[in-house]
Coordinates of C-alpha atoms and ligand atoms in Angstrom, one line a residue:
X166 CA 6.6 18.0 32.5
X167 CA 7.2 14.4 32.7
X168 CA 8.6 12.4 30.2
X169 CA 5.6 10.6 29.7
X170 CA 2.8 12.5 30.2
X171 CA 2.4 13.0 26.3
X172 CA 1.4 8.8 26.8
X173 CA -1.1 9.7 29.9
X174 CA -2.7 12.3 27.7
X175 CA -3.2 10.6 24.7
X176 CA -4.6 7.8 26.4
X177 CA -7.5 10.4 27.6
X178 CA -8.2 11.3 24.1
X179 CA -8.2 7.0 23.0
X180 CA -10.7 6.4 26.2
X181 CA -13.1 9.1 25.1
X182 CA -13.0 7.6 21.4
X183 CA -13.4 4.3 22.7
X184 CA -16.2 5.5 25.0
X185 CA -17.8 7.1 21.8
X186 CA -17.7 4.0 19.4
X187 CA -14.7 5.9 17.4
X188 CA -12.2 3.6 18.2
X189 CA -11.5 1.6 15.0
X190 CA -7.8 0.9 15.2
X191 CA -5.5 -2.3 16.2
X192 CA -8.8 -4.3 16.1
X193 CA -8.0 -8.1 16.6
X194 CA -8.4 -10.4 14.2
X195 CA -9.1 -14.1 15.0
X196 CA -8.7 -15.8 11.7
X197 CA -6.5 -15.5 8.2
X198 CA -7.4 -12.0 6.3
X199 CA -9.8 -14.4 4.2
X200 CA -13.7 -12.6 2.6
X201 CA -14.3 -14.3 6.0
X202 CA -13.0 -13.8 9.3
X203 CA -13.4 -14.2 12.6
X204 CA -13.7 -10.6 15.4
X205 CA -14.9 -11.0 18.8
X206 CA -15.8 -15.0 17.9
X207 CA -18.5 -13.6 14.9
X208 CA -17.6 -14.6 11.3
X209 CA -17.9 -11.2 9.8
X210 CA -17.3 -9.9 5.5
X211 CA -13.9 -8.6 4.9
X212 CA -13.7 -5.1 3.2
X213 CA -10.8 -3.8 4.6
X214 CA -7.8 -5.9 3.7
X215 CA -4.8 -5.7 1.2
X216 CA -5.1 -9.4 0.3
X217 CA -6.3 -8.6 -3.1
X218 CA -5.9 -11.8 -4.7
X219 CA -6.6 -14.1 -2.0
X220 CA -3.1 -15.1 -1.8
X221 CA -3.3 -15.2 2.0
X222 CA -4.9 -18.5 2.1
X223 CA -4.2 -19.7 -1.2
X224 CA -3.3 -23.6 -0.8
X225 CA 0.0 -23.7 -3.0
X226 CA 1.7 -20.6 -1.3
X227 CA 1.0 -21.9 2.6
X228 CA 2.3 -25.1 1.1
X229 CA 5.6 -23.4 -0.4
X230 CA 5.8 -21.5 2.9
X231 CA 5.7 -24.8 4.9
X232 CA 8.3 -26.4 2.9
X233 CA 10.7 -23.8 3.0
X234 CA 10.4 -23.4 6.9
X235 CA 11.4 -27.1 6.8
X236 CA 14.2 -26.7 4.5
X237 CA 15.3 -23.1 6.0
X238 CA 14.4 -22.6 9.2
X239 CA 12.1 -20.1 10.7
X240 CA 14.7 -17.5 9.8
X241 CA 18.5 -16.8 8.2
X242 CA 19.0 -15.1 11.8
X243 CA 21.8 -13.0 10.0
X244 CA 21.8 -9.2 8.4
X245 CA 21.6 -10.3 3.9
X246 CA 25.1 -8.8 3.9
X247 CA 26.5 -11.3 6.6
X248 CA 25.0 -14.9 6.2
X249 CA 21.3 -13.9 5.7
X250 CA 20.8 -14.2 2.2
X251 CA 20.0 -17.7 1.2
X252 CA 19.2 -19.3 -2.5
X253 CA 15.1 -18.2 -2.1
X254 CA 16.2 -14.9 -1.9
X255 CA 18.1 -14.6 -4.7
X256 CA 15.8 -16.7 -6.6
X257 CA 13.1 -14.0 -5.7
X258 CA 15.5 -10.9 -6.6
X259 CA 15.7 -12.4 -9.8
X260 CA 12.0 -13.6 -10.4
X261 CA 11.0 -9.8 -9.1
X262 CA 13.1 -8.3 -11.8
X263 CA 11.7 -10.7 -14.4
X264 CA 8.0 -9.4 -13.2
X265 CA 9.0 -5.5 -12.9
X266 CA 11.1 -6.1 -16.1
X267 CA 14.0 -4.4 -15.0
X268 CA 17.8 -5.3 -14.4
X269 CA 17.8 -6.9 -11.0
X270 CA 16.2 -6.3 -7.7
X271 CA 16.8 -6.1 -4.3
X272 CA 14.8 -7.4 -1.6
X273 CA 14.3 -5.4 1.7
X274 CA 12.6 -7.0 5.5
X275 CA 9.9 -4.4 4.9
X276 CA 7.8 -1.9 2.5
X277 CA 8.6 0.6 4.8
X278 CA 12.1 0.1 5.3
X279 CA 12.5 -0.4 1.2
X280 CA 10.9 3.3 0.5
X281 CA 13.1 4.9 3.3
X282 CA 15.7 2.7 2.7
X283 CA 16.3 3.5 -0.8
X284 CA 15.7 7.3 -1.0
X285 CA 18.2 7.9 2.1
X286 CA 20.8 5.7 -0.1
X287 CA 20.9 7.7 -3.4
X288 CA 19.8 10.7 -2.0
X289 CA 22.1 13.3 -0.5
X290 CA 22.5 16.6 0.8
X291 CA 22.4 19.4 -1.5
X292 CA 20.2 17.1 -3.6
X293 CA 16.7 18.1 -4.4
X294 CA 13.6 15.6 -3.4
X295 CA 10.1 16.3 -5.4
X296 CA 7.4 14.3 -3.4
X297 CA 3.6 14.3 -4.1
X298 CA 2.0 15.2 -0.5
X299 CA -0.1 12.4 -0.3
X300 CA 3.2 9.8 -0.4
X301 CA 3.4 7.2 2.0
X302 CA 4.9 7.9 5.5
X303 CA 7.7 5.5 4.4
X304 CA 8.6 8.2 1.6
X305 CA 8.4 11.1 4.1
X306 CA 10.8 9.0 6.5
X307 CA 13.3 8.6 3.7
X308 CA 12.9 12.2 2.3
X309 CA 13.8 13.4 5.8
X310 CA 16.9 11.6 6.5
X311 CA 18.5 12.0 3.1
X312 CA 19.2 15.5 4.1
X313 CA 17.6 16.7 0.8
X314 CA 15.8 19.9 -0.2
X315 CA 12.3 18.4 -0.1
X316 CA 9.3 20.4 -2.2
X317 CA 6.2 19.0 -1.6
X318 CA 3.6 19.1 -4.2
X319 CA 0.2 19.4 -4.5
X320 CA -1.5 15.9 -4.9
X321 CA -0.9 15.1 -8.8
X322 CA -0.6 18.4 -9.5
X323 CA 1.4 18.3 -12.5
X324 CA 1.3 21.9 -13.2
X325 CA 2.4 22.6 -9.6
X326 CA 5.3 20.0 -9.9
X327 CA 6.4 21.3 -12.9
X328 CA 6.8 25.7 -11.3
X329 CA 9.0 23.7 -9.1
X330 CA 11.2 22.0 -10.9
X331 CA 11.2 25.2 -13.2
X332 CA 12.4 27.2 -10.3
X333 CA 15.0 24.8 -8.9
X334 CA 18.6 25.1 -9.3
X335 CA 19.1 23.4 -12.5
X336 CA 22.9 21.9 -11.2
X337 CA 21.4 19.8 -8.5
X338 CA 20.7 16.5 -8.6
X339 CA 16.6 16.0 -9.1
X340 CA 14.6 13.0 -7.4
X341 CA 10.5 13.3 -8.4
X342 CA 9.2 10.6 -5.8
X343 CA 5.7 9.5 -5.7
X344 CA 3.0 6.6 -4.6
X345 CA 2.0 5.0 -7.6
X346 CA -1.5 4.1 -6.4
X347 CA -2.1 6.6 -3.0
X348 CA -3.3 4.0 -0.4
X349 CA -5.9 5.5 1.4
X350 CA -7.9 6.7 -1.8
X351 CA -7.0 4.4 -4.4
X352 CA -6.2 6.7 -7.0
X353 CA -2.9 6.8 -9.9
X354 CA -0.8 8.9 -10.1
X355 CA 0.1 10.8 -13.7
X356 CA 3.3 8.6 -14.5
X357 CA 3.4 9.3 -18.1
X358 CA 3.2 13.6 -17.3
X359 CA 5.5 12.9 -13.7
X360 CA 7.9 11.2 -16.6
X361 CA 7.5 14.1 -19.4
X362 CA 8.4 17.1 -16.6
X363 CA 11.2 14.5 -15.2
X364 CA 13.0 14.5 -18.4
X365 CA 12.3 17.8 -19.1
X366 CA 14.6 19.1 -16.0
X367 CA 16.6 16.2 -16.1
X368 CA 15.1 14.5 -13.0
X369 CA 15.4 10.9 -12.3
X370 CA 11.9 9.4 -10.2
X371 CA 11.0 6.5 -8.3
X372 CA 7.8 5.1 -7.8
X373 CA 6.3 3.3 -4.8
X374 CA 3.9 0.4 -6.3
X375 CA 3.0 -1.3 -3.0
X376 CA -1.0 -1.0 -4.1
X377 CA 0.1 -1.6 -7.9
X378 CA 2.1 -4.8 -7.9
X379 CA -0.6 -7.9 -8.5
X380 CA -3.5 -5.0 -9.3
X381 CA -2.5 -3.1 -12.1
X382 CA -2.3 -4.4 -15.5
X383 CA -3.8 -6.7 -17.8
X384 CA -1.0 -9.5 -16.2
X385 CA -1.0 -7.7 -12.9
X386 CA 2.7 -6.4 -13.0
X387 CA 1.7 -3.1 -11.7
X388 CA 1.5 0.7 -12.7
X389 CA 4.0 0.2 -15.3
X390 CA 2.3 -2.2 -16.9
X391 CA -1.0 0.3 -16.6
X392 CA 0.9 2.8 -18.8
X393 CA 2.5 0.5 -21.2
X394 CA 5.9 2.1 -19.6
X395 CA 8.0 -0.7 -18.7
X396 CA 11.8 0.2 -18.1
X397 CA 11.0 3.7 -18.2
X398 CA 11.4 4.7 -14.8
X399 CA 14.2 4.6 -12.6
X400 CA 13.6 3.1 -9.3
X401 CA 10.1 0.7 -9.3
X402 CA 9.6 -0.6 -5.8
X403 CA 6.5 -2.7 -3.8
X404 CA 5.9 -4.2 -0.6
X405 CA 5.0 -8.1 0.0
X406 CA 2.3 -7.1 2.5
X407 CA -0.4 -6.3 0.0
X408 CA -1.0 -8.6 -2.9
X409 CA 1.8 -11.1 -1.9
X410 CA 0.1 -11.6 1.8
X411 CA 3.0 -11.6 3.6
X412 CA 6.2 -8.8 4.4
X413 CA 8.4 -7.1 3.0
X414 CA 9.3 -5.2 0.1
X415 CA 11.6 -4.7 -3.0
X416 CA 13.3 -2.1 -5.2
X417 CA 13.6 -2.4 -9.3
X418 CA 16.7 -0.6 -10.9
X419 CA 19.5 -1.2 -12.9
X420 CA 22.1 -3.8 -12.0
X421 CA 24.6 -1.5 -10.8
X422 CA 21.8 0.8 -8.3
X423 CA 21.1 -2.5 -7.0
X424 CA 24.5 -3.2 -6.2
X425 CA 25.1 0.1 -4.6
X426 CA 22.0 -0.3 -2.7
X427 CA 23.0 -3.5 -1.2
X428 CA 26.1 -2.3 0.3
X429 CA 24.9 0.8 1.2
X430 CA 21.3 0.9 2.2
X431 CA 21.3 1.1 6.1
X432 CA 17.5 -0.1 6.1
X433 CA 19.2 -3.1 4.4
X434 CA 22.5 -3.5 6.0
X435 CA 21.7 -3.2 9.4
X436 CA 18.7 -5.4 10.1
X437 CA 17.6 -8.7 10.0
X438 CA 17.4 -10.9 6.7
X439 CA 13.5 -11.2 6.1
X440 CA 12.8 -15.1 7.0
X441 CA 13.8 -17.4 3.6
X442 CA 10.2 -18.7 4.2
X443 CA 8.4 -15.4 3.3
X444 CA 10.9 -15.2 0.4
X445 CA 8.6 -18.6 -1.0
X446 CA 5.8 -17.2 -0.3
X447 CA 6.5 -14.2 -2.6
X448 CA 7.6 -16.9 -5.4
X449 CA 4.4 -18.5 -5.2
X450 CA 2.5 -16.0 -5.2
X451 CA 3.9 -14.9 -8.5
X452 CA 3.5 -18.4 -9.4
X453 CA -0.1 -18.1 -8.8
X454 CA -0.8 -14.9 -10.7
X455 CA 0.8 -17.1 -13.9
X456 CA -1.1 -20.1 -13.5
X457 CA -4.6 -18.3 -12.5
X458 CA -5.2 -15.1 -14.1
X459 CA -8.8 -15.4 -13.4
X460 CA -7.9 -14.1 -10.4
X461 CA -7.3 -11.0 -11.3
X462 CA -10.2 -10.7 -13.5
X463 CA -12.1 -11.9 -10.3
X464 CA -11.2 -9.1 -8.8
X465 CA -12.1 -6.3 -10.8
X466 CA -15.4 -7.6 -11.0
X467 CA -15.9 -7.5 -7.4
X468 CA -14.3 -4.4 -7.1
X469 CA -16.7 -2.8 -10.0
X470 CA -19.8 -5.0 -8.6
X471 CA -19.1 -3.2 -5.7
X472 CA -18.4 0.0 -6.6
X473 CA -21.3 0.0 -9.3
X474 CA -23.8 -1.4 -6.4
X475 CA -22.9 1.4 -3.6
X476 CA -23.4 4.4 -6.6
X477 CA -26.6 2.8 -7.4
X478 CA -27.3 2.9 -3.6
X479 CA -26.6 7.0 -3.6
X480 CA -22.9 6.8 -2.0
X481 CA -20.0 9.0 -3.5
X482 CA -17.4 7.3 -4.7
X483 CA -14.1 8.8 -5.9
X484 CA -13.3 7.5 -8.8
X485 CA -10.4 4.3 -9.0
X486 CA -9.5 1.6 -11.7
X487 CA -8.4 0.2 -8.4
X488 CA -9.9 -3.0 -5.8
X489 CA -9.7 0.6 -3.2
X490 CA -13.1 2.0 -3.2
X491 CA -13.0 5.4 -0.9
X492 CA -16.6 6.0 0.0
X493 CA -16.9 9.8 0.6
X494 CA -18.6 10.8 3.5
X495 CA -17.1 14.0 5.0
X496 CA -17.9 14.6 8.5
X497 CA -15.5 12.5 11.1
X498 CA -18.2 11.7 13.0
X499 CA -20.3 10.6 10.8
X500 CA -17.6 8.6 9.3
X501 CA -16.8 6.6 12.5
X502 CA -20.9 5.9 12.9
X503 CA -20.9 4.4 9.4
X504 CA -18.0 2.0 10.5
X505 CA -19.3 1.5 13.4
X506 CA -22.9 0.2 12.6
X507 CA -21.3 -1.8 9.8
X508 CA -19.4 -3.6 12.2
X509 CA -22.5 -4.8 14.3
X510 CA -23.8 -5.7 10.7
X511 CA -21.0 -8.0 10.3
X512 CA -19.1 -6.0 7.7
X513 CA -15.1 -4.9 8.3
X514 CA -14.3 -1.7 6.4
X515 CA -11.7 1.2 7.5
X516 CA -12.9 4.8 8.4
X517 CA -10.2 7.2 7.2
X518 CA -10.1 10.0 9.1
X519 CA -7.6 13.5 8.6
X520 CA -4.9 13.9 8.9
X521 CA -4.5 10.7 6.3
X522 CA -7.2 12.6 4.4
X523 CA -7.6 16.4 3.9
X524 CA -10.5 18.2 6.2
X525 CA -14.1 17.3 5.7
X526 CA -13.3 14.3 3.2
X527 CA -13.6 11.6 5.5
X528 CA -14.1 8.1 4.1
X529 CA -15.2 4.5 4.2
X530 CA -12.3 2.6 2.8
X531 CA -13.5 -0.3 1.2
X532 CA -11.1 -2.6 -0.4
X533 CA -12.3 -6.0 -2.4
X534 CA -10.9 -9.4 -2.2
X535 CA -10.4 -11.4 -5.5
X536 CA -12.1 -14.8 -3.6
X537 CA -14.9 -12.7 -2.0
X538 CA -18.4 -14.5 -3.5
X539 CA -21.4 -12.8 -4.9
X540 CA -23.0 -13.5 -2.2
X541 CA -20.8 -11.5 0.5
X542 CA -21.1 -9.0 -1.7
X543 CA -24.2 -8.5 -1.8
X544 CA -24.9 -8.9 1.2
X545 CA -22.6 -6.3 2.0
X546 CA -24.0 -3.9 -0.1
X547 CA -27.6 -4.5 1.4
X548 CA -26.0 -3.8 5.1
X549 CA -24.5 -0.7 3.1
X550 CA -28.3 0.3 2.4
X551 CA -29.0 -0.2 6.0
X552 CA -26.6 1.4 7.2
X553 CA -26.4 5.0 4.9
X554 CA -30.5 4.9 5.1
X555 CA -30.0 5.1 9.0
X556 CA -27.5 7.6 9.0
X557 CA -29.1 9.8 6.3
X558 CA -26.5 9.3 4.2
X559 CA -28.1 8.0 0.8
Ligands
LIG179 N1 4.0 2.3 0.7 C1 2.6 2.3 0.6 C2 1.9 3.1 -0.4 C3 1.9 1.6 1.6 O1 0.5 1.6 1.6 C4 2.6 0.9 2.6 C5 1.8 0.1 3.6 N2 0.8 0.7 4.2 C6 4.0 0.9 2.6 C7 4.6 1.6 1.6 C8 4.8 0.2 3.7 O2 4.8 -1.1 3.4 P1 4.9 -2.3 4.5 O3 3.6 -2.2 5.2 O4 5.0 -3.5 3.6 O5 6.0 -2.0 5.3

């Protein structure tokens, strides 16, 4: 067996997909992630983008950008330990910390790399790891190369968690880990019960807000804010590629974790500073959700004209407080024909297929943008009619 025929195999399996109109992945885009945007020359509706608050291709932030490319450069070129950290990213650190409302901060070069960064950091062999098992594939990466126990429990099962913790050695070290909105479905998790079982067996938990941060909250500060439990969890962390439109990512702690992450995070050490530029664009952004809260109000009304419209149409929805809206549809195939004809309608959404779902709960993932008009929404939801009336589906 040669090395790569694994690549000549799976390309078989991509062709027939493609062949059979179930090809939906690394689609190119041809304008900004805007309620608009360009695919194969058409302008087509956006419903399948993190930009939640239109921050993207919001004026002030692609101005801040610019400037700081000017002053900065297009990158530190350096790891943050060496010469990579610059004044905008201590600036952020701090303005995160302020937002978060916890000690300090530190800023990572990616979401990814700041969930798997952080969890192999504190985390240690013949420590324990509790993780839900719908978390992230950046909080399976870090689980795995702590060197930790790992129990993985049932999706917000807190009963479940709990027998575990109950049956765990009670002199190890404890880490409950979890997504605090589960990105493919939208839903919360149960922080205030993840936080009652934590204490209750003296286990510390982190939280990966990456779909929270600039969502959740009357202010937008994220799950915390949700559940009125600011400063009440250990280790709060987000990524810049959702709400803030650009990359990267950032964990909340106190002062002295983010000390000791900083000099001993390898996800952080040995890489390259993230460009001071996106650093600006993160400071905006939080700039913007102070100056213009109507954006956030903006987008809960699309998300619940939206939602409300595709019940009324006969879809199942799973229920969210969230701009994710996971259209239930079940059968794969049937799931990749809905995103298919949707497409030739002029409408962008995101099949979800296993194994990022469980069997027979395939999905339409529809996610709202704050900027999206009335118009594009309803027109969306009348290619939605279309579309489910032709496939049987409502
Ligand atoms: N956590 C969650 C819940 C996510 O959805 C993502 C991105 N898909 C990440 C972490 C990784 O973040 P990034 O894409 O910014 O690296």
């Amino acid at each position: 067996m040669d090395l790569f025929d694994k690549c000549y195999e799976f390309n078989k399996k991509i062709d027939y997909l493609k062949s059979h109109h179930q090809f939906f992945y690394l689609r190119e885009m041809e304008s900004a992630p805007a309620p608009l945007v360009r695919m194969k020359g058409q302008e087509m509706i956006l419903l399948g983008s993190n930009n939640y608050l239109g921050l993207a291709t919001h004026p002030k932030v692609i101005s801040a950008t610019i400037k700081a490319i000017q002053e900065y450069g297009t990158g530190a070129c350096s790891s943050r330990v060496l010469t990579g950290t610059t004044t905008l990213h201590h600036r952020l650190e701090k303005k995160l910390a302020q937002f978060k409302g916890t000690e300090d901060t530190i800023v990572f070069s990616t979401g990814f790399m700041t969930m798997m960064g952080t969890i192999a950091a504190l985390v240690k062999e013949g420590d324990m790891i509790f993780s839900d098992e719908l978390n992230h594939a950046s909080i399976i990466e870090g689980c795995r190369l702590s060197k930790a126990e790992v129990k993985i429990y049932q999706h917000n099962n807190m009963t479940n968690l709990e027998e575990q913790l109950a049956t765990a050695d009670p002199s190890k070290n404890k880490l409950i880990v979890t997504d605090g909105v589960f990105s493919m479905k939208g839903t919360l998790a149960n922080l205030p019960q993840i936080k009652q079982v934590a204490d209750k067996y003296g286990a510390k938990v982190m939280v990966d807000d990456a779909h929270g941060s600039g969502v959740l909250g009357d202010k937008g500060h994220g799950i915390l804010e949700y559940y009125n439990m600011e400063g009440e969890i250990d280790l709060i962390c987000g990524t810049f590629s959702k709400t803030f439109a650009t990359i990267g990512g950032f964990t909340g702690a106190t002062a002295q974790i983010v000390a000791f992450l900083k000099l001993n995070s390898r996800a952080f050490i040995f890489t390259a500073s993230p460009p001071p530029a996106i650093a600006a664009t993160v400071i905006a952004g939080l700039e913007v959700m102070e100056e213009e809260p109507q954006l956030l109000q903006q987008l809960h009304h699309n998300a619940n004209f939206m939602k409300k419209g595709l019940m009324e149409l006969g879809f199942t929805l799973e229920e969210t407080v969230t701009p994710i809206i996971p259209v239930i549809i079940g059968n794969d195939e049937i799931t990749f024909k809905t995103a298919g004809l949707l497409e030739e309608e002029g409408i962008i959404v995101n099949p979800v297929v296993p194994p990022a779902v469980s069997k027979e709960s395939s999905l339409i993932r529809v996610s709202v943008i704050a900027t999206l008009s009335q118009k594009q929404l309803e027109i969306a939801l009348d290619k939605f009619k279309l579309v489910g009336k032709k496939l049987g589906i409502i």
